[in-house]
Tab-separated table of C-alpha atoms in Angstrom:
chain	number	residue	atom	x	y	z
A	1474	MET	CA	25.928	57.595	-68.934
A	1475	HIS	CA	22.410	56.150	-68.559
A	1476	LYS	CA	23.664	52.758	-69.562
A	1477	LYS	CA	26.185	52.911	-66.752
A	1478	HIS	CA	23.433	53.853	-64.313
A	1479	ILE	CA	21.268	51.004	-65.429
A	1480	ALA	CA	24.164	48.586	-65.247
A	1481	ILE	CA	24.935	49.629	-61.661
A	1482	THR	CA	21.286	49.355	-60.664
A	1483	LEU	CA	21.000	45.954	-62.258
A	1484	GLY	CA	24.194	44.864	-60.510
A	1485	ILE	CA	22.799	45.945	-57.153
A	1486	MET	CA	19.531	44.201	-57.939
A	1487	CYS	CA	21.309	40.976	-58.833
A	1488	PHE	CA	23.272	41.206	-55.595
A	1489	ALA	CA	20.101	41.775	-53.580
A	1490	LEU	CA	18.391	38.900	-55.353
A	1491	THR	CA	21.301	36.567	-54.643
A	1492	ILE	CA	21.207	37.481	-50.980
A	1493	ALA	CA	17.449	36.999	-50.936
A	1494	THR	CA	17.805	33.598	-52.571
A	1495	VAL	CA	20.468	32.470	-50.116
A	1496	ILE	CA	18.367	33.619	-47.195
A	1497	GLN	CA	15.384	31.868	-48.624
A	1498	PHE	CA	17.320	28.641	-48.926
A	1499	ARG	CA	18.336	28.951	-45.308
A	1500	THR	CA	14.800	29.752	-44.236
A	1501	VAL	CA	13.465	26.761	-46.101
A	1502	ASP	CA	16.115	24.607	-44.488
A	1503	ASN	CA	15.139	25.873	-41.073
A	1504	THR	CA	11.454	25.510	-41.766
A	1505	ASN	CA	11.999	21.906	-42.726
A	1506	LYS	CA	13.752	21.306	-39.445
A	1507	THR	CA	10.990	23.000	-37.510
A	1508	VAL	CA	8.321	21.107	-39.351
A	1509	SER	CA	10.014	17.768	-38.771
A	1510	SER	CA	10.683	18.487	-35.103
A	1511	SER	CA	7.178	19.758	-34.529
A	1512	LEU	CA	5.871	16.694	-36.332
A	1513	LYS	CA	7.954	14.539	-34.013
A	1514	GLU	CA	6.755	16.534	-31.051
A	1515	ASN	CA	3.167	16.238	-32.135
A	1516	ALA	CA	3.613	12.515	-32.484
A	1517	LEU	CA	5.090	12.382	-28.985
A	1518	ARG	CA	2.313	14.535	-27.629
A	1519	ASP	CA	-0.200	12.248	-29.271
A	1520	GLU	CA	1.511	9.306	-27.673
A	1521	VAL	CA	1.404	10.940	-24.242
A	1522	LEU	CA	-2.285	11.594	-24.701
A	1523	ARG	CA	-2.847	8.055	-25.934
A	1524	TRP	CA	-1.168	6.527	-22.873
A	1525	LYS	CA	-2.953	8.926	-20.556
A	1526	GLU	CA	-6.277	8.043	-22.141
A	1527	LYS	CA	-5.463	4.354	-21.897
A	1528	TYR	CA	-4.587	4.805	-18.244
A	1529	ASP	CA	-7.727	6.831	-17.549
A	1530	ASN	CA	-9.926	4.212	-19.190
A	1531	THR	CA	-8.217	1.363	-17.375
A	1532	TYR	CA	-8.385	3.286	-14.129
A	1533	LEU	CA	-12.137	3.807	-14.508
A	1534	GLU	CA	-12.545	0.132	-15.293
A	1535	LEU	CA	-10.373	-0.701	-12.311
A	1536	ALA	CA	-12.505	1.405	-9.956
A	1537	GLU	CA	-15.565	-0.353	-11.350
A	1538	SER	CA	-14.009	-3.783	-10.879
A	1539	ALA	CA	-12.962	-2.933	-7.311
A	1540	LYS	CA	-16.584	-2.084	-6.543
A	1541	THR	CA	-17.820	-5.276	-8.173
A	1542	LEU	CA	-15.226	-7.287	-6.302
A	1543	GLU	CA	-16.402	-5.833	-3.017
A	1544	GLU	CA	-20.031	-6.624	-3.827
A	1545	VAL	CA	-19.192	-10.136	-4.933
A	1546	ARG	CA	-17.183	-10.621	-1.783
A	1547	LYS	CA	-20.090	-9.385	0.309
A	1548	GLN	CA	-22.402	-11.755	-1.491
A	1549	ALA	CA	-20.023	-14.654	-1.022
A	1550	THR	CA	-19.589	-14.031	2.667
A	1551	GLN	CA	-23.155	-13.246	3.692
A	1552	ASN	CA	-23.767	-16.696	5.175
A	1553	ASP	CA	-20.566	-16.882	7.151
A	1554	THR	CA	-19.935	-14.488	10.029
A	1555	THR	CA	-16.164	-15.090	10.163
A	1556	SER	CA	-15.809	-14.382	6.467
A	1557	MET	CA	-18.092	-11.372	6.817
A	1558	ALA	CA	-15.788	-9.945	9.492
A	1559	LYS	CA	-12.846	-10.551	7.190
A	1560	GLN	CA	-14.657	-8.832	4.334
A	1561	GLN	CA	-15.269	-5.830	6.573
A	1562	GLU	CA	-11.621	-5.807	7.533
A	1563	ILE	CA	-10.619	-5.664	3.878
A	1564	THR	CA	-12.942	-2.698	3.340
A	1565	GLN	CA	-11.456	-1.035	6.411
A	1566	ASN	CA	-7.946	-1.750	5.122
A	1567	ASN	CA	-8.748	-0.157	1.768
A	1568	MET	CA	-9.905	2.950	3.600
A	1569	LEU	CA	-6.685	3.072	5.617
A	1570	LEU	CA	-4.623	2.458	2.482
A	1571	GLY	CA	-6.153	5.566	0.965
A	1572	LEU	CA	-8.085	3.837	-1.789
A	1573	THR	CA	-11.416	5.407	-0.817
A	1574	GLU	CA	-12.527	8.977	-0.331
A	1575	VAL	CA	-13.127	9.678	3.335
A	1576	THR	CA	-14.900	12.388	5.296
A	1577	GLY	CA	-14.843	13.456	8.910
A	1578	PRO	CA	-13.899	16.275	11.246
A	1579	GLY	CA	-10.460	17.707	10.759
A	1580	ILE	CA	-8.305	20.642	9.840
A	1581	GLU	CA	-7.456	22.489	6.663
A	1582	ILE	CA	-4.054	24.165	6.520
A	1583	THR	CA	-3.177	26.615	3.782
A	1584	LEU	CA	0.481	27.392	3.204
A	1585	ALA	CA	1.488	29.915	0.575
A	1586	ASP	CA	4.644	31.667	-0.563
A	1587	ASN	CA	5.056	35.233	0.614
A	1588	ASN	CA	5.924	37.648	-2.152
A	1589	THR	CA	6.301	40.830	-0.095
A	1590	GLY	CA	9.813	40.165	1.200
A	1591	LEU	CA	8.763	41.183	4.716
A	1592	THR	CA	8.674	39.031	7.844
A	1593	SER	CA	5.662	38.889	10.121
A	1594	GLU	CA	7.221	41.694	12.202
A	1595	GLY	CA	7.522	43.889	9.122
A	1596	ASN	CA	11.294	43.637	8.806
A	1597	GLU	CA	12.945	43.063	5.478
A	1598	VAL	CA	13.784	39.408	5.101
A	1599	LEU	CA	17.427	38.375	4.711
A	1600	ASP	CA	16.838	35.041	3.052
A	1601	ILE	CA	13.936	35.152	0.630
A	1602	SER	CA	14.034	31.369	0.378
A	1603	SER	CA	12.741	31.176	3.961
A	1604	GLN	CA	9.492	32.769	2.811
A	1605	LEU	CA	8.738	30.038	0.331
A	1606	VAL	CA	7.015	26.767	1.078
A	1607	HIS	CA	9.489	23.948	0.479
A	1608	ASN	CA	8.985	20.209	0.227
A	1609	ASP	CA	10.628	19.867	3.644
A	1610	ASP	CA	7.971	22.139	5.142
A	1611	LEU	CA	5.213	19.931	3.791
A	1612	ILE	CA	6.959	16.802	5.072
A	1613	GLN	CA	7.342	18.326	8.540
A	1614	VAL	CA	3.727	19.499	8.684
A	1615	ILE	CA	2.558	16.025	7.627
A	1616	ASN	CA	4.768	14.476	10.313
A	1617	GLU	CA	3.249	16.797	12.926
A	1618	LEU	CA	-0.254	15.920	11.731
A	1619	ASN	CA	0.599	12.224	12.019
A	1620	ASN	CA	1.945	12.921	15.461
A	1621	ALA	CA	-1.452	14.392	16.328
A	1622	GLN	CA	-3.051	11.151	15.151
A	1623	ALA	CA	-4.248	12.125	11.700
A	1624	GLU	CA	-6.231	9.371	10.049
A	1625	ALA	CA	-6.063	10.632	6.469
A	1626	ILE	CA	-4.035	13.431	4.873
A	1627	SER	CA	-4.010	14.986	1.437
A	1628	VAL	CA	-1.961	17.789	-0.101
A	1629	ASN	CA	-3.598	19.698	-2.964
A	1630	GLY	CA	-5.885	16.752	-3.601
A	1631	GLN	CA	-3.072	14.172	-3.513
A	1632	ARG	CA	-3.642	11.591	-0.796
A	1633	VAL	CA	-0.574	10.875	1.310
A	1634	ILE	CA	-0.065	7.110	1.224
A	1635	GLN	CA	2.647	4.774	2.444
A	1636	THR	CA	4.824	5.226	-0.619
A	1637	SER	CA	4.226	8.961	-1.128
A	1638	SER	CA	7.354	11.035	-1.366
A	1639	ILE	CA	7.391	14.802	-1.544
A	1640	THR	CA	10.251	16.158	-3.591
A	1641	CYS	CA	11.470	19.493	-4.846
A	1642	GLU	CA	11.545	19.722	-8.648
A	1643	GLY	CA	12.885	23.219	-9.174
A	1644	ASN	CA	10.039	25.661	-8.833
A	1645	VAL	CA	7.391	22.995	-8.277
A	1646	ILE	CA	6.875	20.226	-5.742
A	1647	LYS	CA	6.098	16.684	-6.763
A	1648	ILE	CA	3.903	14.346	-4.745
A	1649	ASN	CA	2.634	10.988	-5.993
A	1650	GLY	CA	4.247	11.858	-9.319
A	1651	GLN	CA	2.028	14.925	-9.713
A	1652	LYS	CA	3.344	18.462	-9.795
A	1653	ILE	CA	1.785	20.886	-7.332
A	1654	THR	CA	2.591	24.463	-6.446
A	1655	SER	CA	1.831	27.186	-3.887
A	1656	PRO	CA	-0.730	27.732	-2.359
A	1657	PHE	CA	-0.737	24.333	-0.684
A	1658	THR	CA	-3.883	23.050	0.953
A	1659	ILE	CA	-3.267	20.272	3.442
A	1660	LYS	CA	-6.380	18.465	4.612
A	1661	ALA	CA	-6.323	16.057	7.521
A	1662	ILE	CA	-9.008	14.049	9.277
A	1663	GLY	CA	-8.757	13.652	13.033
A	1664	SER	CA	-9.528	15.619	16.152
A	1665	PRO	CA	-9.683	19.307	15.067
A	1666	GLY	CA	-8.842	20.550	18.563
A	1667	LEU	CA	-5.840	18.276	18.874
A	1668	PHE	CA	-4.588	19.315	15.441
A	1669	SER	CA	-5.032	22.991	16.137
A	1670	GLY	CA	-3.427	22.839	19.566
A	1671	SER	CA	-0.429	20.812	18.510
A	1672	LEU	CA	0.263	22.565	15.225
A	1673	ASN	CA	-0.237	26.166	16.347
A	1674	ARG	CA	1.745	25.809	19.555
A	1675	ILE	CA	4.522	28.306	20.192
A	1676	GLY	CA	7.732	26.733	18.984
A	1677	GLY	CA	5.880	24.408	16.653
A	1678	TYR	CA	6.719	24.106	13.007
A	1679	LEU	CA	3.916	26.376	11.815
A	1680	TYR	CA	4.935	28.990	14.407
A	1681	PHE	CA	8.382	29.288	12.840
A	1682	MET	CA	6.967	29.298	9.326
A	1683	LYS	CA	4.641	32.143	10.266
A	1684	LYS	CA	7.523	33.998	11.872
A	1685	ASP	CA	9.502	33.729	8.652
A	1686	GLY	CA	6.613	35.370	6.872
A	1687	VAL	CA	5.118	32.355	5.100
A	1688	TYR	CA	1.351	32.671	4.713
A	1689	VAL	CA	-0.152	30.148	7.138
A	1690	GLU	CA	-3.833	29.649	7.801
A	1691	THR	CA	-5.499	26.853	9.765
A	1692	LYS	CA	-9.200	26.158	9.725
A	1693	GLN	CA	-10.918	23.653	12.035
A	1694	LEU	CA	-13.750	21.979	10.194
A	1695	ASP	CA	-16.505	19.648	11.311
A	1696	ASN	CA	-16.726	17.987	7.968
A	1697	ILE	CA	-13.836	17.662	5.605
A	1698	THR	CA	-13.330	15.382	2.619
A	1699	VAL	CA	-9.953	13.825	1.940
A	1700	GLU	CA	-9.590	12.558	-1.614
A	1701	ALA	CA	-8.787	8.972	-2.520
A	1702	TYR	CA	-5.363	8.057	-3.904
A	1703	ASN	CA	-5.635	8.348	-7.668
A	1704	GLY	CA	-3.218	5.602	-8.526
A	1705	VAL	CA	-2.626	1.927	-8.018
A	1706	ILE	CA	-0.929	0.465	-4.969
A	1707	SER	CA	1.063	-2.464	-6.205
A	1708	TYR	CA	4.186	-4.020	-4.806
A	1709	LYS	CA	6.692	-5.902	-6.911
A	1710	TYR	CA	9.421	-6.742	-4.444
A	1711	ILE	CA	7.849	-7.540	-1.114
A	1712	LYS	CA	6.762	-11.018	-0.168
A	1713	ILE	CA	4.877	-12.182	2.912
A	1714	LYS	CA	6.966	-14.022	5.479
A	1715	GLU	CA	5.319	-17.259	6.502
B	1000	MET	CA	13.527	63.974	-73.784
B	1001	LYS	CA	11.201	61.046	-74.212
B	1002	LYS	CA	14.067	58.636	-73.802
B	1003	GLU	CA	15.222	60.351	-70.641
B	1004	SER	CA	11.804	60.196	-68.982
B	1005	LYS	CA	11.542	56.562	-69.995
B	1006	ASN	CA	14.866	55.881	-68.323
B	1007	ALA	CA	13.742	57.716	-65.215
B	1008	ILE	CA	10.652	55.515	-65.058
B	1009	ILE	CA	12.769	52.413	-65.469
B	1010	ILE	CA	15.098	53.484	-62.676
B	1011	ASN	CA	12.136	54.267	-60.436
B	1012	VAL	CA	10.622	50.887	-61.112
B	1013	ILE	CA	13.928	49.167	-60.442
B	1014	ILE	CA	14.425	51.042	-57.195
B	1015	SER	CA	10.931	50.253	-55.960
B	1016	ALA	CA	11.408	46.598	-56.940
B	1017	MET	CA	14.628	46.585	-54.948
B	1018	CYS	CA	12.854	48.102	-51.983
B	1019	ILE	CA	10.215	45.385	-52.153
B	1020	ILE	CA	12.889	42.682	-52.330
B	1021	LEU	CA	14.719	44.191	-49.385
B	1022	PHE	CA	11.524	44.268	-47.344
B	1023	ALA	CA	10.818	40.690	-48.251
B	1024	VAL	CA	14.319	39.671	-47.208
B	1025	MET	CA	13.925	41.487	-43.924
B	1026	PHE	CA	10.654	39.745	-43.141
B	1027	MET	CA	12.119	36.409	-44.070
B	1028	GLN	CA	14.984	37.020	-41.739
B	1029	PHE	CA	12.581	37.921	-38.923
B	1030	LYS	CA	10.695	34.731	-39.526
B	1031	THR	CA	13.862	32.658	-39.574
B	1032	VAL	CA	14.953	34.078	-36.230
B	1033	GLU	CA	11.541	33.385	-34.745
B	1034	GLU	CA	11.536	29.815	-35.960
B	1035	THR	CA	14.980	29.160	-34.576
B	1036	ASP	CA	13.718	30.174	-31.134
B	1037	ILE	CA	10.760	27.812	-31.395
B	1038	THR	CA	13.090	24.968	-32.337
B	1039	ALA	CA	15.034	25.472	-29.097
B	1040	ILE	CA	11.875	25.293	-27.012
B	1041	GLU	CA	10.637	22.294	-28.910
B	1042	ASN	CA	13.834	20.395	-28.261
B	1043	MET	CA	13.385	21.050	-24.573
B	1044	ARG	CA	9.839	19.856	-24.702
B	1045	GLU	CA	10.760	16.644	-26.429
B	1046	THR	CA	12.631	15.201	-23.435
B	1047	GLU	CA	9.828	16.255	-21.143
B	1048	LEU	CA	7.337	14.545	-23.413
B	1049	ARG	CA	9.401	11.374	-23.397
B	1050	THR	CA	9.447	11.350	-19.591
B	1051	ALA	CA	5.700	11.905	-19.552
B	1052	ILE	CA	5.175	8.979	-21.924
B	1053	SER	CA	7.182	6.580	-19.787
B	1054	GLU	CA	5.392	7.771	-16.637
B	1055	TRP	CA	1.923	7.269	-18.085
B	1056	LYS	CA	2.948	3.966	-19.614
B	1057	GLY	CA	4.146	2.688	-16.241
B	1058	LYS	CA	0.979	3.846	-14.542
B	1059	TYR	CA	-1.131	2.219	-17.232
B	1060	GLU	CA	0.692	-1.088	-16.894
B	1061	GLU	CA	0.208	-1.074	-13.120
B	1062	ALA	CA	-3.487	-0.289	-13.481
B	1063	GLU	CA	-3.906	-2.959	-16.152
B	1064	GLU	CA	-2.214	-5.560	-13.979
B	1065	GLN	CA	-4.387	-4.700	-11.013
B	1066	LEU	CA	-7.473	-4.779	-13.211
B	1067	GLN	CA	-6.637	-8.290	-14.416
B	1068	THR	CA	-6.095	-9.442	-10.833
B	1069	ASN	CA	-9.433	-7.966	-9.801
B	1070	LYS	CA	-11.220	-9.580	-12.725
B	1071	LYS	CA	-9.626	-12.910	-11.910
B	1072	SER	CA	-10.730	-12.811	-8.299
B	1073	ILE	CA	-14.250	-11.726	-9.292
B	1074	THR	CA	-14.581	-14.798	-11.515
B	1075	GLU	CA	-13.113	-16.977	-8.779
B	1076	TYR	CA	-15.664	-15.699	-6.294
B	1077	LEU	CA	-18.538	-16.080	-8.742
B	1078	GLU	CA	-17.477	-19.614	-9.629
B	1079	THR	CA	-17.289	-20.606	-5.991
B	1080	ILE	CA	-20.705	-19.109	-5.318
B	1081	GLU	CA	-22.169	-20.969	-8.287
B	1082	ASN	CA	-20.708	-24.261	-7.147
B	1083	SER	CA	-21.881	-23.383	-3.636
B	1084	GLY	CA	-18.356	-23.998	-2.410
B	1085	THR	CA	-16.686	-22.265	0.466
B	1086	THR	CA	-15.129	-18.866	-0.115
B	1087	SER	CA	-13.195	-18.720	3.131
B	1088	SER	CA	-9.879	-19.614	1.496
B	1089	LEU	CA	-10.371	-16.909	-1.135
B	1090	ILE	CA	-11.187	-14.262	1.423
B	1091	ASP	CA	-8.265	-15.356	3.573
B	1092	LYS	CA	-5.955	-14.805	0.640
B	1093	ASP	CA	-7.438	-11.371	-0.089
B	1094	LEU	CA	-7.206	-10.358	3.533
B	1095	GLU	CA	-3.630	-11.490	3.719
B	1096	GLU	CA	-2.725	-9.409	0.689
B	1097	SER	CA	-4.628	-6.425	1.992
B	1098	ASN	CA	-2.847	-6.685	5.341
B	1099	MET	CA	0.463	-6.957	3.536
B	1100	LYS	CA	-0.259	-3.758	1.605
B	1101	LEU	CA	-1.245	-1.982	4.777
B	1102	GLY	CA	1.860	-3.098	6.608
B	1103	LYS	CA	0.322	-5.512	9.080
B	1104	ALA	CA	2.370	-8.485	7.942
B	1105	ASN	CA	5.994	-9.460	8.299
B	1106	ILE	CA	7.522	-9.269	4.882
B	1107	TYR	CA	10.797	-9.934	3.174
B	1108	GLY	CA	12.411	-9.146	-0.140
B	1109	GLU	CA	15.430	-7.593	-1.752
B	1110	GLY	CA	16.518	-4.292	-0.317
B	1111	ILE	CA	19.061	-2.422	1.693
B	1112	GLU	CA	19.942	-1.980	5.313
B	1113	LEU	CA	21.462	1.255	6.575
B	1114	THR	CA	22.928	1.773	10.004
B	1115	LEU	CA	23.118	5.319	11.296
B	1116	SER	CA	25.105	6.057	14.425
B	1117	ASN	CA	25.675	9.278	16.283
B	1118	THR	CA	29.126	10.779	16.074
B	1119	ASP	CA	30.789	13.470	18.145
B	1120	SER	CA	30.037	16.067	15.507
B	1121	HIS	CA	26.541	15.012	14.537
B	1122	VAL	CA	23.640	13.635	16.494
B	1123	ILE	CA	20.923	12.127	14.326
B	1124	ASP	CA	17.689	14.029	14.793
B	1125	THR	CA	14.136	13.535	13.577
B	1126	TYR	CA	14.769	15.689	10.515
B	1127	ASP	CA	17.468	13.299	9.333
B	1128	LEU	CA	15.198	10.304	9.744
B	1129	ILE	CA	12.179	11.997	8.136
B	1130	ASP	CA	14.274	13.129	5.171
B	1131	LEU	CA	15.791	9.688	4.820
B	1132	VAL	CA	12.357	8.046	4.790
B	1133	ASN	CA	11.188	10.539	2.172
B	1134	GLU	CA	14.230	9.842	0.009
B	1135	LEU	CA	13.803	6.090	0.301
B	1136	ARG	CA	10.180	6.464	-0.767
B	1137	TYR	CA	11.243	8.611	-3.694
B	1138	ALA	CA	13.655	5.877	-4.742
B	1139	GLY	CA	10.711	3.473	-4.797
B	1140	ALA	CA	10.916	1.799	-1.385
B	1141	GLU	CA	7.906	-0.448	-0.877
B	1142	ALA	CA	8.410	-1.014	2.846
B	1143	ILE	CA	10.584	0.779	5.385
B	1144	SER	CA	11.375	0.059	9.002
B	1145	ILE	CA	13.581	1.808	11.535
B	1146	ASN	CA	14.867	-0.324	14.413
B	1147	ASP	CA	12.197	-2.863	13.500
B	1148	VAL	CA	9.382	-0.317	13.793
B	1149	ARG	CA	7.507	-0.254	10.513
B	1150	VAL	CA	7.156	3.221	8.972
B	1151	LEU	CA	3.696	3.576	7.428
B	1152	SER	CA	1.842	6.496	5.906
B	1153	TYR	CA	0.529	7.576	9.304
B	1154	THR	CA	3.706	6.931	11.283
B	1155	SER	CA	5.177	10.028	12.873
B	1156	ILE	CA	8.743	10.503	13.992
B	1157	SER	CA	9.286	12.787	16.950
B	1158	GLN	CA	11.972	13.625	19.437
B	1159	PRO	CA	10.615	14.897	22.731
B	1160	GLN	CA	14.058	14.873	24.251
B	1161	ASP	CA	17.652	14.519	23.077
B	1162	GLY	CA	18.640	10.922	22.650
B	1163	LEU	CA	15.086	9.683	22.678
B	1164	THR	CA	13.240	9.223	19.455
B	1165	ILE	CA	9.672	8.053	19.132
B	1166	ILE	CA	8.564	6.364	15.946
B	1167	GLY	CA	4.912	5.460	15.795
B	1168	GLU	CA	4.575	5.562	19.598
B	1169	GLN	CA	7.556	3.258	20.138
B	1170	ARG	CA	10.793	4.427	21.650
B	1171	VAL	CA	13.976	3.912	19.708
B	1172	THR	CA	17.500	5.183	20.161
B	1173	ALA	CA	20.626	5.433	18.046
B	1174	PRO	CA	22.140	3.535	16.310
B	1175	PHE	CA	19.262	3.433	13.855
B	1176	VAL	CA	18.984	0.442	11.581
B	1177	VAL	CA	16.907	1.439	8.573
B	1178	LYS	CA	15.640	-1.350	6.338
B	1179	ALA	CA	13.969	-0.777	3.013
B	1180	ILE	CA	12.665	-3.222	0.430
B	1181	ARG	CA	13.161	-2.361	-3.177
B	1182	LYS	CA	15.338	-3.421	-6.074
B	1183	PRO	CA	18.708	-2.828	-4.368
B	1184	ASN	CA	20.614	-1.123	-7.143
B	1185	ILE	CA	18.220	1.816	-7.351
B	1186	PHE	CA	19.593	3.333	-4.173
B	1187	ILE	CA	23.110	3.615	-5.513
B	1188	LYS	CA	23.382	7.208	-6.663
């Protein structure tokens, strides 16, 4: 009788052990996969970091060389008034291109998604999407700022330059290849009164955004800093027509 | 009696051993499930990482190229100063390039030309033009013009009245001829 008991118990044990072994094999298999993929991922991550570091170093060096170039140019042109004027024009051009940080009077606009689901009148909103800040909204606000003679514009620290596109990438917005998200801070240099009057007018773009319930705030400032473009402006396909 | 108690002990030991094994198996299974989830996320990350690598690589190459150009012109300037030569030709070249970048020069290159005309069902408004400019920029356009008015970073497009469009303080009307310079095949989507 006892022998039978023991035999059954042993049988069950063997069964359990077999299952355990099989599971272990599978686990090991899986672990190997995970290890190899995380190794691969780590290698990729390392590579990303390596390229980023390389870029950062080169970019620093580039900024340094741009400064040196300007000084050398100044030095070379100090005896010639025509060349000096040209040198000043280049410096001015670089400012307009967005390669230097600039300060001046202007406006700061903050746009943020509304999470309450209520319009400015307190009604429940029908289309929640209208309460979010989209890439189109940013493009329109920038266009209105340009219309009000903005001299320099940045969105969340990204300078708007000639080749800047603002695109929707799912739940984030991409500008100059950088991902940004709500709240958006748009800084523009120009006449603060002109900005405020033209942007906050009834029937203007910000008016409708506010009406939809998007958080909109404008601040006129006497001194505002617009960041420099943190990339390189280089053209591969355009040539000067003689 | 002794034998029976011995057997009971053995059975107890076996049962507890089984319990331990079962627990172990359970934990292993938990771990396996967890790891499988991580693998899915990691696969997703891998493509993202690859995109990030190519982006940074491109940016690095651009920066490196610009750096070499800068270094070259610094040496050119220094050499001319040393030989007390005239730097006016060098500065002319720099100014020309700077003006080209800013959009002050007439330029040419490969690209596309789009003509947009109003139809009975759709009249082209500023939104269409602004969106189009944004899309062209996204596709890597280096220079854009609409009806021969160059669109720069500070160019605004407005429509004070139907049928009249103002681009950068110049009046234009439909049909709009949009020109963009970039490798042509990139626009084909």
